[in-house]
Amino acid sequence: MQLRRQEFAATNIAIVGLVVVASAAAFLRLLFLGQDSFWWDELASVVYSGADWQAFWSWELQSESLNLVLYYLILRPWLYLGESEFAVRSLSVIFGVLTVIAVFVLGKRLFDLRTGLIAALILAVHAFHIQFSQEARGYSLLTLLVTLSSLFFLKSIERPSWGNWAGYALTSALAGYSHFFGLLVLLAHASSLLFLSPQGVPWTRWMIAWSSSGLLLFPLVHYGLLRSVAKDPTVSETSLGQFVMAFTGYGGYPLLAVYLVPVLIVAIFAVKNWSASWGTLESWRYGFLLTWLLLPILLALGVRSIEPVFVAKYLLGCLPALVLLAAAGISRRRFPLLSGAVLIAIVALSARATFAYYTEVEKEDWRGAANLVAYRWEPGDSFLLYKPEESYFRHYLEQLGTPDSEMRPAVGSEWKGFIRSGPDREEIARFLPDEPERIWLVLVHAGNRSATGEIQAALSSKYEAEETHEFYKVRVILYSDPKSGVFGGQWNKERRVS
């Protein structure tokens, strides 16, 4: 009776602790949520998720190859709540907070209440997870589904019921449709079975679950083979050092060193456990977490020479494994003072890193650029964009309530194909129309300096005056006072320009 009371009291304390941790996680993810403008990828999420079904599926199949499709499908109805930065990003906040709760449940099942609560706390204050819980992209959804898939996998190994295996097959498939890297979780789970005695694996049900996931994932695999990120200007590979710093929460070497302490403790304990009782469920759980953490990372590193996919945010689904391993090391009761000091250090250094993220990380200021153009727009003006989609810029113009008929591009949809052909300044000058009295050139992700230089040179040849405004990663140049008689006389000499 006394033992039951103690267990009941411990459970109540853990529940209260989880509520506090989840509330803190929600607060940290909602803080400054609408402060920054959407950036390129976020605008793609908003624009195409809000498009008609034909345009949506055309873009998804041709450009995304079903990558992130689950997030976009969830975002479509969510946009009815509003298209402001706060409203759209709040969906990712929900996924992020649910992941904190899911990590608690997984940690409790793997180890105990104490470990689950510590893991939830570490993830709640983790700046890298906070960052992608504040973006209108599918990475926080990926992390949630990977965690749920891992939870169902654990339950299926411990209690191999058809319900658990069905949950595993479904959540694994959904993780794949949230991002291609969700597929790597299936490989990590399969590899973890090497740490379990063959007699302890329900092979038949596991194969059925795997086959079911494979059937559900067939369209993703089929279209995914057609996709390459090598020419995507928004994709920038992460160096190994940058990756380690991101995964330990942007806290630099001090936070990295503090993380290493509990991880090394649990690694030593795992090796001892394997040598004493290899193949048991108790020893398998460490192999389960280590393969979940390391295998996707090693695979991404292994193929980086072929395809530049070693990107920290793609591997966000491995983060719960890291915090669970760290929590397992901290919760070892052999060194209580050391464990307490390590936990306090992780939370304190993570809080400092989170504050730095709030104050130092900036995003492309499309909102500021659109505000400038809309405020100073005059009848007869046109705008020209390189390289982003016109619809991205129009999103903010519409948010400002600017009538669509008043804001027109200098050229139509043929501009994208033309500029990709690599024209020189004279060809660009001939291609651009002569009518606009002023042109607003918006440059984002310029990348190809030669192309941007040729565009600016062409416009400078057609206009006397230019006025440059710099926003974060966005440059706006106003060209005015048209010239006459340049580049073959495309301007009528008799035309008078006031």
Tab-separated table of C-alpha atoms in Angstrom:
chain	number	residue	atom	x	y	z
A	1	MET	CA	0.000	0.000	0.000
A	2	GLN	CA	2.810	2.397	0.918
A	3	LEU	CA	4.567	1.638	-2.386
A	4	ARG	CA	1.400	2.390	-4.351
A	5	ARG	CA	1.011	5.714	-2.569
A	6	GLN	CA	4.591	6.616	-3.395
A	7	GLU	CA	4.086	5.675	-7.040
A	8	PHE	CA	0.840	7.666	-7.157
A	9	ALA	CA	2.565	10.707	-5.621
A	10	ALA	CA	5.499	10.406	-8.053
A	11	THR	CA	3.103	10.183	-10.991
A	12	ASN	CA	1.194	13.281	-9.853
A	13	ILE	CA	4.436	15.213	-9.410
A	14	ALA	CA	5.569	14.130	-12.890
A	15	ILE	CA	2.246	15.221	-14.413
A	16	VAL	CA	2.512	18.631	-12.753
A	17	GLY	CA	6.118	18.852	-13.936
A	18	LEU	CA	5.086	17.958	-17.480
A	19	VAL	CA	2.401	20.647	-17.486
A	20	VAL	CA	4.997	23.199	-16.365
A	21	VAL	CA	7.532	22.026	-18.957
A	22	ALA	CA	4.955	21.949	-21.778
A	23	SER	CA	3.746	25.433	-20.799
A	24	ALA	CA	7.340	26.700	-20.849
A	25	ALA	CA	7.845	25.050	-24.236
A	26	ALA	CA	4.726	26.747	-25.606
A	27	PHE	CA	5.793	30.123	-24.200
A	28	LEU	CA	9.296	29.901	-25.702
A	29	ARG	CA	7.892	28.903	-29.099
A	30	LEU	CA	5.203	31.593	-29.147
A	31	LEU	CA	7.589	34.355	-28.044
A	32	PHE	CA	8.365	36.745	-30.944
A	33	LEU	CA	6.577	34.328	-33.298
A	34	GLY	CA	5.335	37.016	-35.684
A	35	GLN	CA	8.318	39.324	-35.333
A	36	ASP	CA	10.133	38.414	-38.558
A	37	SER	CA	8.882	38.317	-42.114
A	38	PHE	CA	8.302	35.008	-43.840
A	39	TRP	CA	11.385	33.884	-45.739
A	40	TRP	CA	11.605	32.098	-49.118
A	41	ASP	CA	10.683	28.560	-47.956
A	42	GLU	CA	7.930	29.789	-45.656
A	43	LEU	CA	6.390	31.818	-48.456
A	44	ALA	CA	6.425	28.704	-50.636
A	45	SER	CA	4.479	26.911	-47.876
A	46	VAL	CA	1.885	29.684	-47.645
A	47	VAL	CA	1.500	30.457	-51.347
A	48	TYR	CA	1.199	26.911	-52.639
A	49	SER	CA	-0.793	25.547	-49.706
A	50	GLY	CA	-3.283	28.322	-50.387
A	51	ALA	CA	-3.421	27.681	-54.146
A	52	ASP	CA	-6.202	25.811	-55.916
A	53	TRP	CA	-5.882	22.018	-55.941
A	54	GLN	CA	-4.649	21.799	-59.524
A	55	ALA	CA	-1.852	24.313	-58.966
A	56	PHE	CA	-1.009	22.710	-55.618
A	57	TRP	CA	-0.575	19.183	-56.976
A	58	SER	CA	1.249	20.417	-60.068
A	59	TRP	CA	3.786	22.244	-57.902
A	60	GLU	CA	4.052	19.442	-55.347
A	61	LEU	CA	4.708	16.710	-57.919
A	62	GLN	CA	6.983	18.720	-60.209
A	63	SER	CA	8.952	20.806	-57.709
A	64	GLU	CA	8.716	19.019	-54.370
A	65	SER	CA	8.225	15.378	-55.472
A	66	LEU	CA	5.788	14.908	-52.547
A	67	ASN	CA	8.388	16.088	-50.030
A	68	LEU	CA	6.680	17.797	-47.059
A	69	VAL	CA	3.296	17.069	-48.648
A	70	LEU	CA	1.707	16.088	-45.326
A	71	TYR	CA	2.576	19.446	-43.792
A	72	TYR	CA	1.173	21.314	-46.778
A	73	LEU	CA	-2.081	19.342	-46.645
A	74	ILE	CA	-2.482	20.174	-42.940
A	75	LEU	CA	-1.570	23.810	-43.579
A	76	ARG	CA	-4.264	24.254	-46.263
A	77	PRO	CA	-7.232	24.324	-43.853
A	78	TRP	CA	-5.102	26.017	-41.182
A	79	LEU	CA	-4.743	29.066	-43.459
A	80	TYR	CA	-8.444	29.800	-42.967
A	81	LEU	CA	-7.492	30.962	-39.453
A	82	GLY	CA	-5.304	33.690	-40.967
A	83	GLU	CA	-2.216	34.221	-43.104
A	84	SER	CA	-0.196	36.423	-40.774
A	85	GLU	CA	3.213	35.209	-39.651
A	86	PHE	CA	1.911	34.453	-36.155
A	87	ALA	CA	-1.156	32.552	-37.353
A	88	VAL	CA	0.678	30.410	-39.919
A	89	ARG	CA	3.689	29.603	-37.727
A	90	SER	CA	1.525	28.680	-34.749
A	91	LEU	CA	0.809	25.338	-36.452
A	92	SER	CA	4.491	24.433	-36.121
A	93	VAL	CA	4.389	25.564	-32.492
A	94	ILE	CA	1.656	23.020	-31.799
A	95	PHE	CA	3.733	20.244	-33.364
A	96	GLY	CA	6.758	21.361	-31.344
A	97	VAL	CA	4.945	21.316	-28.003
A	98	LEU	CA	3.367	17.942	-28.789
A	99	THR	CA	6.868	16.610	-29.486
A	100	VAL	CA	7.989	17.697	-26.016
A	101	ILE	CA	5.082	15.734	-24.533
A	102	ALA	CA	5.776	12.722	-26.786
A	103	VAL	CA	9.437	12.705	-25.694
A	104	PHE	CA	8.278	12.580	-22.061
A	105	VAL	CA	6.080	9.564	-22.797
A	106	LEU	CA	8.873	7.820	-24.704
A	107	GLY	CA	11.438	8.543	-21.995
A	108	LYS	CA	9.063	7.252	-19.338
A	109	ARG	CA	8.510	4.035	-21.260
A	110	LEU	CA	12.198	3.529	-22.045
A	111	PHE	CA	13.464	4.355	-18.560
A	112	ASP	CA	11.296	6.041	-15.914
A	113	LEU	CA	9.289	9.164	-15.083
A	114	ARG	CA	12.374	11.080	-14.024
A	115	THR	CA	14.168	10.465	-17.317
A	116	GLY	CA	11.095	11.341	-19.362
A	117	LEU	CA	10.636	14.629	-17.543
A	118	ILE	CA	14.313	15.581	-17.876
A	119	ALA	CA	14.256	14.776	-21.595
A	120	ALA	CA	11.116	16.889	-22.072
A	121	LEU	CA	12.748	19.794	-20.210
A	122	ILE	CA	15.918	19.638	-22.309
A	123	LEU	CA	13.920	19.624	-25.546
A	124	ALA	CA	11.647	22.416	-24.315
A	125	VAL	CA	14.581	24.834	-23.975
A	126	HIS	CA	16.560	23.559	-26.991
A	127	ALA	CA	17.173	26.550	-29.292
A	128	PHE	CA	17.480	24.427	-32.454
A	129	HIS	CA	14.089	22.825	-31.856
A	130	ILE	CA	12.576	26.183	-30.896
A	131	GLN	CA	13.835	27.674	-34.165
A	132	PHE	CA	12.055	25.125	-36.334
A	133	SER	CA	8.967	25.190	-34.140
A	134	GLN	CA	8.739	28.836	-35.212
A	135	GLU	CA	8.935	28.262	-38.963
A	136	ALA	CA	6.111	27.644	-41.398
A	137	ARG	CA	7.788	24.457	-42.572
A	138	GLY	CA	7.287	20.773	-41.833
A	139	TYR	CA	10.337	20.052	-39.681
A	140	SER	CA	8.600	20.194	-36.306
A	141	LEU	CA	5.908	17.876	-37.735
A	142	LEU	CA	8.671	15.523	-38.909
A	143	THR	CA	10.169	15.427	-35.402
A	144	LEU	CA	6.781	14.736	-33.828
A	145	LEU	CA	5.962	11.870	-36.193
A	146	VAL	CA	9.440	10.340	-35.868
A	147	THR	CA	9.019	10.388	-32.084
A	148	LEU	CA	5.560	8.806	-32.321
A	149	SER	CA	6.873	6.200	-34.757
A	150	SER	CA	9.676	5.364	-32.318
A	151	LEU	CA	7.176	5.112	-29.475
A	152	PHE	CA	5.001	2.679	-31.425
A	153	PHE	CA	8.100	0.702	-32.407
A	154	LEU	CA	9.106	0.401	-28.754
A	155	LYS	CA	5.594	-0.656	-27.746
A	156	SER	CA	5.487	-3.167	-30.602
A	157	ILE	CA	8.738	-4.791	-29.490
A	158	GLU	CA	7.638	-4.933	-25.863
A	159	ARG	CA	4.023	-5.905	-26.569
A	160	PRO	CA	3.724	-7.011	-30.208
A	161	SER	CA	-0.006	-6.509	-30.689
A	162	TRP	CA	-1.498	-5.849	-34.105
A	163	GLY	CA	-2.693	-2.452	-32.888
A	164	ASN	CA	0.838	-1.352	-31.970
A	165	TRP	CA	2.275	-2.570	-35.267
A	166	ALA	CA	-0.502	-0.829	-37.214
A	167	GLY	CA	0.259	2.393	-35.329
A	168	TYR	CA	3.928	1.945	-36.158
A	169	ALA	CA	3.293	1.377	-39.862
A	170	LEU	CA	0.994	4.415	-40.084
A	171	THR	CA	3.180	6.871	-38.132
A	172	SER	CA	6.284	5.741	-40.050
A	173	ALA	CA	4.551	6.372	-43.371
A	174	LEU	CA	3.314	9.764	-42.186
A	175	ALA	CA	6.850	10.632	-41.052
A	176	GLY	CA	8.046	9.898	-44.589
A	177	TYR	CA	5.408	12.168	-46.095
A	178	SER	CA	6.399	14.926	-43.674
A	179	HIS	CA	9.954	14.810	-45.074
A	180	PHE	CA	12.086	12.374	-47.076
A	181	PHE	CA	14.403	11.933	-44.102
A	182	GLY	CA	11.537	10.375	-42.184
A	183	LEU	CA	12.301	7.262	-44.253
A	184	LEU	CA	15.646	6.946	-42.496
A	185	VAL	CA	13.825	6.242	-39.241
A	186	LEU	CA	12.627	2.931	-40.646
A	187	LEU	CA	16.231	1.988	-41.402
A	188	ALA	CA	17.360	3.088	-37.935
A	189	HIS	CA	14.643	1.039	-36.253
A	190	ALA	CA	15.498	-2.020	-38.341
A	191	SER	CA	19.192	-1.644	-37.507
A	192	SER	CA	18.436	-1.438	-33.793
A	193	LEU	CA	17.155	-5.015	-33.933
A	194	LEU	CA	20.803	-6.113	-34.158
A	195	PHE	CA	21.009	-5.258	-30.468
A	196	LEU	CA	18.121	-7.598	-29.652
A	197	SER	CA	18.116	-11.354	-29.447
A	198	PRO	CA	16.538	-12.880	-32.612
A	199	GLN	CA	14.165	-14.820	-30.375
A	200	GLY	CA	12.887	-11.523	-28.963
A	201	VAL	CA	11.882	-10.051	-32.324
A	202	PRO	CA	8.349	-10.688	-33.630
A	203	TRP	CA	9.648	-11.065	-37.178
A	204	THR	CA	6.361	-11.851	-38.915
A	205	ARG	CA	4.498	-8.836	-37.585
A	206	TRP	CA	7.516	-6.601	-38.101
A	207	MET	CA	7.768	-7.643	-41.764
A	208	ILE	CA	4.049	-7.064	-42.265
A	209	ALA	CA	4.339	-3.612	-40.688
A	210	TRP	CA	7.374	-2.807	-42.841
A	211	SER	CA	5.618	-4.005	-45.983
A	212	SER	CA	2.561	-1.931	-45.119
A	213	SER	CA	4.707	1.164	-44.631
A	214	GLY	CA	6.454	0.408	-47.917
A	215	LEU	CA	3.178	0.245	-49.805
A	216	LEU	CA	1.995	3.498	-48.253
A	217	LEU	CA	5.324	5.140	-49.086
A	218	PHE	CA	5.579	3.911	-52.686
A	219	PRO	CA	4.406	7.204	-54.292
A	220	LEU	CA	6.920	9.130	-52.169
A	221	VAL	CA	9.797	6.841	-53.151
A	222	HIS	CA	8.762	6.941	-56.817
A	223	TYR	CA	8.659	10.729	-57.052
A	224	GLY	CA	11.537	11.195	-54.611
A	225	LEU	CA	13.941	9.518	-57.020
A	226	LEU	CA	13.296	12.400	-59.410
A	227	ARG	CA	14.204	15.109	-56.914
A	228	SER	CA	17.588	16.740	-56.431
A	229	VAL	CA	18.441	19.555	-54.025
A	230	ALA	CA	21.771	20.317	-55.699
A	231	LYS	CA	20.407	23.387	-57.548
A	232	ASP	CA	18.070	24.617	-54.828
A	233	PRO	CA	19.311	28.093	-53.776
A	234	THR	CA	17.706	27.761	-50.336
A	235	VAL	CA	19.608	24.557	-49.515
A	236	SER	CA	23.014	25.054	-47.956
A	237	GLU	CA	24.931	22.064	-46.672
A	238	THR	CA	25.979	22.113	-43.055
A	239	SER	CA	29.571	21.528	-42.024
A	240	LEU	CA	30.106	18.873	-39.375
A	241	GLY	CA	31.077	21.525	-36.842
A	242	GLN	CA	27.981	23.608	-37.579
A	243	PHE	CA	25.834	20.508	-37.315
A	244	VAL	CA	27.201	19.577	-33.892
A	245	MET	CA	26.668	23.115	-32.624
A	246	ALA	CA	23.091	23.176	-33.941
A	247	PHE	CA	22.244	19.789	-32.482
A	248	THR	CA	23.495	20.780	-29.063
A	249	GLY	CA	21.385	23.933	-29.145
A	250	TYR	CA	23.616	26.713	-30.527
A	251	GLY	CA	25.339	27.048	-27.171
A	252	GLY	CA	28.886	26.774	-28.513
A	253	TYR	CA	31.605	24.647	-26.966
A	254	PRO	CA	30.406	25.091	-23.347
A	255	LEU	CA	27.000	23.540	-24.093
A	256	LEU	CA	28.606	20.859	-26.265
A	257	ALA	CA	30.933	19.925	-23.393
A	258	VAL	CA	28.049	19.752	-20.938
A	259	TYR	CA	26.062	17.488	-23.291
A	260	LEU	CA	29.042	15.158	-23.625
A	261	VAL	CA	29.089	14.389	-19.902
A	262	PRO	CA	25.718	12.559	-19.614
A	263	VAL	CA	26.044	11.049	-23.105
A	264	LEU	CA	29.432	9.544	-22.221
A	265	ILE	CA	28.037	8.273	-18.914
A	266	VAL	CA	25.167	6.511	-20.650
A	267	ALA	CA	27.502	5.187	-23.372
A	268	ILE	CA	29.776	3.596	-20.758
A	269	PHE	CA	26.779	2.139	-18.968
A	270	ALA	CA	25.399	0.807	-22.269
A	271	VAL	CA	28.663	-0.975	-23.109
A	272	LYS	CA	28.692	-2.606	-19.671
A	273	ASN	CA	25.061	-3.575	-20.089
A	274	TRP	CA	25.699	-5.105	-23.519
A	275	SER	CA	28.630	-7.145	-22.257
A	276	ALA	CA	26.593	-8.454	-19.324
A	277	SER	CA	23.210	-9.039	-20.964
A	278	TRP	CA	23.413	-8.715	-24.749
A	279	GLY	CA	20.134	-9.170	-26.560
A	280	THR	CA	17.771	-8.331	-23.708
A	281	LEU	CA	15.149	-5.594	-23.890
A	282	GLU	CA	16.937	-3.687	-21.148
A	283	SER	CA	20.200	-3.523	-23.120
A	284	TRP	CA	18.430	-3.071	-26.472
A	285	ARG	CA	16.968	0.311	-25.543
A	286	TYR	CA	20.437	1.906	-25.673
A	287	GLY	CA	21.104	0.450	-29.114
A	288	PHE	CA	17.666	1.686	-30.154
A	289	LEU	CA	18.496	5.278	-29.182
A	290	LEU	CA	22.020	5.187	-30.614
A	291	THR	CA	20.921	3.905	-34.029
A	292	TRP	CA	18.091	6.447	-34.121
A	293	LEU	CA	20.595	9.217	-33.402
A	294	LEU	CA	23.578	8.126	-35.483
A	295	LEU	CA	22.410	6.139	-38.516
A	296	PRO	CA	20.553	8.957	-40.374
A	297	ILE	CA	23.468	11.313	-39.694
A	298	LEU	CA	26.045	8.830	-41.014
A	299	LEU	CA	23.941	8.089	-44.099
A	300	ALA	CA	23.573	11.795	-44.893
A	301	LEU	CA	27.328	12.237	-44.485
A	302	GLY	CA	27.990	9.203	-46.662
A	303	VAL	CA	26.066	10.492	-49.682
A	304	ARG	CA	26.996	14.169	-49.431
A	305	SER	CA	29.473	13.849	-52.319
A	306	ILE	CA	26.602	12.653	-54.553
A	307	GLU	CA	23.738	14.728	-53.191
A	308	PRO	CA	24.136	17.696	-50.779
A	309	VAL	CA	21.694	16.469	-48.146
A	310	PHE	CA	23.773	16.888	-45.000
A	311	VAL	CA	21.578	19.712	-43.740
A	312	ALA	CA	20.957	20.097	-40.014
A	313	LYS	CA	17.218	20.785	-40.277
A	314	TYR	CA	16.686	17.634	-42.363
A	315	LEU	CA	18.060	15.629	-39.437
A	316	LEU	CA	15.925	17.313	-36.783
A	317	GLY	CA	14.092	13.998	-36.329
A	318	CYS	CA	17.241	12.596	-34.644
A	319	LEU	CA	17.187	15.259	-31.916
A	320	PRO	CA	14.772	13.419	-29.545
A	321	ALA	CA	17.253	10.518	-29.414
A	322	LEU	CA	20.006	12.893	-28.277
A	323	VAL	CA	17.947	14.479	-25.508
A	324	LEU	CA	16.758	11.046	-24.341
A	325	LEU	CA	20.354	9.796	-24.136
A	326	ALA	CA	21.395	12.937	-22.257
A	327	ALA	CA	18.426	12.577	-19.897
A	328	ALA	CA	19.283	8.911	-19.298
A	329	GLY	CA	22.811	9.914	-18.286
A	330	ILE	CA	21.613	12.731	-16.036
A	331	SER	CA	19.048	10.550	-14.281
A	332	ARG	CA	21.683	8.044	-13.155
A	333	ARG	CA	21.512	8.264	-9.389
A	334	ARG	CA	25.110	7.277	-8.755
A	335	PHE	CA	26.318	10.886	-9.052
A	336	PRO	CA	23.399	13.069	-7.901
A	337	LEU	CA	25.377	16.286	-7.460
A	338	LEU	CA	27.019	15.942	-10.865
A	339	SER	CA	23.690	15.118	-12.488
A	340	GLY	CA	22.020	18.144	-10.932
A	341	ALA	CA	24.859	20.437	-11.966
A	342	VAL	CA	24.796	19.109	-15.545
A	343	LEU	CA	21.033	19.590	-15.858
A	344	ILE	CA	21.208	23.135	-14.488
A	345	ALA	CA	24.082	23.912	-16.884
A	346	ILE	CA	22.192	22.537	-19.895
A	347	VAL	CA	19.076	24.541	-19.072
A	348	ALA	CA	21.020	27.743	-18.334
A	349	LEU	CA	23.223	27.539	-21.436
A	350	SER	CA	20.235	26.571	-23.588
A	351	ALA	CA	18.287	29.575	-22.270
A	352	ARG	CA	21.200	31.836	-23.184
A	353	ALA	CA	21.378	30.303	-26.672
A	354	THR	CA	17.619	30.729	-27.097
A	355	PHE	CA	17.873	34.407	-26.173
A	356	ALA	CA	20.669	34.790	-28.746
A	357	TYR	CA	18.446	33.116	-31.345
A	358	TYR	CA	15.635	35.594	-30.626
A	359	THR	CA	17.902	38.618	-30.926
A	360	GLU	CA	20.473	37.607	-33.558
A	361	VAL	CA	18.830	35.312	-36.113
A	362	GLU	CA	17.217	37.255	-38.967
A	363	LYS	CA	15.124	36.187	-41.946
A	364	GLU	CA	14.674	37.673	-45.398
A	365	ASP	CA	12.694	40.850	-44.954
A	366	TRP	CA	10.083	40.448	-47.694
A	367	ARG	CA	7.603	42.302	-45.526
A	368	GLY	CA	9.818	45.374	-45.301
A	369	ALA	CA	10.523	45.329	-49.030
A	370	ALA	CA	6.837	45.015	-49.903
A	371	ASN	CA	5.956	47.814	-47.469
A	372	LEU	CA	8.431	50.138	-49.183
A	373	VAL	CA	7.204	49.352	-52.678
A	374	ALA	CA	3.521	49.618	-51.725
A	375	TYR	CA	4.023	52.888	-49.835
A	376	ARG	CA	5.912	54.581	-52.672
A	377	TRP	CA	4.071	53.038	-55.611
A	378	GLU	CA	2.908	55.485	-58.276
A	379	PRO	CA	0.592	54.979	-61.270
A	380	GLY	CA	2.614	53.610	-64.177
A	381	ASP	CA	5.128	51.770	-61.988
A	382	SER	CA	6.090	48.122	-62.519
A	383	PHE	CA	8.137	45.632	-60.528
A	384	LEU	CA	10.705	43.035	-61.593
A	385	LEU	CA	11.881	40.128	-59.466
A	386	TYR	CA	15.002	37.977	-59.479
A	387	LYS	CA	14.964	35.067	-58.532
A	388	PRO	CA	11.848	34.464	-56.462
A	389	GLU	CA	8.351	33.655	-57.644
A	390	GLU	CA	6.158	36.660	-58.316
A	391	SER	CA	3.454	35.072	-56.151
A	392	TYR	CA	5.747	35.246	-53.102
A	393	PHE	CA	6.042	39.031	-53.426
A	394	ARG	CA	2.354	39.382	-54.191
A	395	HIS	CA	1.515	37.588	-50.932
A	396	TYR	CA	2.765	40.561	-48.937
A	397	LEU	CA	1.262	43.078	-51.319
A	398	GLU	CA	-2.107	41.402	-50.767
A	399	GLN	CA	-1.555	41.376	-47.007
A	400	LEU	CA	-1.084	45.143	-47.227
A	401	GLY	CA	-4.451	45.420	-48.965
A	402	THR	CA	-2.990	46.721	-52.225
A	403	PRO	CA	-5.398	46.225	-55.170
A	404	ASP	CA	-3.958	43.562	-57.477
A	405	SER	CA	-4.809	45.568	-60.586
A	406	GLU	CA	-2.558	48.439	-59.500
A	407	MET	CA	0.578	46.385	-58.859
A	408	ARG	CA	1.729	44.761	-62.071
A	409	PRO	CA	5.032	43.122	-63.052
A	410	ALA	CA	7.140	44.629	-65.819
A	411	VAL	CA	7.051	41.323	-67.721
A	412	GLY	CA	4.915	38.202	-67.580
A	413	SER	CA	5.653	34.585	-66.765
A	414	GLU	CA	8.060	34.316	-69.694
A	415	TRP	CA	10.626	36.289	-67.639
A	416	LYS	CA	11.686	33.237	-65.603
A	417	GLY	CA	12.500	31.130	-68.651
A	418	PHE	CA	14.211	34.039	-70.385
A	419	ILE	CA	16.553	34.901	-67.530
A	420	ARG	CA	17.499	31.239	-67.067
A	421	SER	CA	18.878	31.239	-70.615
A	422	GLY	CA	21.724	33.501	-69.462
A	423	PRO	CA	21.102	36.630	-71.577
A	424	ASP	CA	23.536	39.554	-71.571
A	425	ARG	CA	22.592	43.117	-70.653
A	426	GLU	CA	21.676	44.128	-74.205
A	427	GLU	CA	19.346	41.154	-74.615
A	428	ILE	CA	17.753	41.927	-71.245
A	429	ALA	CA	17.316	45.596	-72.179
A	430	ARG	CA	15.600	44.633	-75.435
A	431	PHE	CA	13.397	42.102	-73.629
A	432	LEU	CA	12.157	44.545	-71.002
A	433	PRO	CA	9.244	46.804	-71.988
A	434	ASP	CA	9.688	50.518	-72.623
A	435	GLU	CA	6.449	51.725	-71.073
A	436	PRO	CA	7.121	51.859	-67.307
A	437	GLU	CA	8.150	55.266	-66.040
A	438	ARG	CA	9.670	53.531	-63.019
A	439	ILE	CA	10.653	49.918	-62.284
A	440	TRP	CA	11.141	48.397	-58.842
A	441	LEU	CA	13.788	45.663	-59.021
A	442	VAL	CA	13.591	43.180	-56.124
A	443	LEU	CA	16.613	40.905	-55.657
A	444	VAL	CA	16.407	37.901	-53.312
A	445	HIS	CA	18.803	34.935	-53.188
A	446	ALA	CA	20.792	36.664	-55.920
A	447	GLY	CA	23.277	33.796	-56.033
A	448	ASN	CA	24.343	34.268	-59.640
A	449	ARG	CA	26.160	37.589	-59.390
A	450	SER	CA	26.699	37.661	-63.143
A	451	ALA	CA	22.953	37.514	-63.803
A	452	THR	CA	22.091	40.184	-61.238
A	453	GLY	CA	24.870	42.389	-62.602
A	454	GLU	CA	23.534	42.047	-66.147
A	455	ILE	CA	19.974	42.846	-65.028
A	456	GLN	CA	21.111	45.955	-63.150
A	457	ALA	CA	23.303	47.051	-66.065
A	458	ALA	CA	20.365	46.649	-68.475
A	459	LEU	CA	18.089	48.737	-66.270
A	460	SER	CA	20.796	51.349	-65.701
A	461	SER	CA	21.052	51.701	-69.473
A	462	LYS	CA	17.329	52.438	-69.686
A	463	TYR	CA	16.966	54.790	-66.697
A	464	GLU	CA	18.898	57.806	-65.500
A	465	ALA	CA	18.265	57.479	-61.766
A	466	GLU	CA	18.462	54.569	-59.386
A	467	GLU	CA	17.765	54.399	-55.673
A	468	THR	CA	18.843	51.392	-53.601
A	469	HIS	CA	17.230	50.149	-50.372
A	470	GLU	CA	18.769	47.291	-48.398
A	471	PHE	CA	16.725	44.898	-46.291
A	472	TYR	CA	18.003	41.703	-44.745
A	473	LYS	CA	18.879	39.457	-47.730
A	474	VAL	CA	16.556	41.538	-49.923
A	475	ARG	CA	17.635	44.448	-52.093
A	476	VAL	CA	15.143	46.843	-53.682
A	477	ILE	CA	16.301	49.230	-56.409
A	478	LEU	CA	14.023	51.895	-57.865
A	479	TYR	CA	14.875	52.858	-61.449
A	480	SER	CA	13.335	56.108	-62.714
A	481	ASP	CA	13.756	58.922	-65.260
A	482	PRO	CA	13.831	56.880	-68.516
A	483	LYS	CA	16.580	57.422	-71.092
A	484	SER	CA	16.057	57.367	-74.841
A	485	GLY	CA	17.987	55.909	-77.764
A	486	VAL	CA	19.976	53.133	-76.065
A	487	PHE	CA	20.673	49.564	-77.161
A	488	GLY	CA	19.502	49.933	-80.712
A	489	GLY	CA	16.983	52.671	-80.086
A	490	GLN	CA	14.251	50.656	-78.452
A	491	TRP	CA	13.036	53.984	-77.119
A	492	ASN	CA	11.375	56.244	-79.696
A	493	LYS	CA	13.614	59.294	-80.094
A	494	GLU	CA	10.661	61.593	-80.512
A	495	ARG	CA	9.194	60.456	-77.154
A	496	ARG	CA	9.299	63.179	-74.552
A	497	VAL	CA	10.001	62.096	-71.008
A	498	SER	CA	8.862	64.419	-68.281
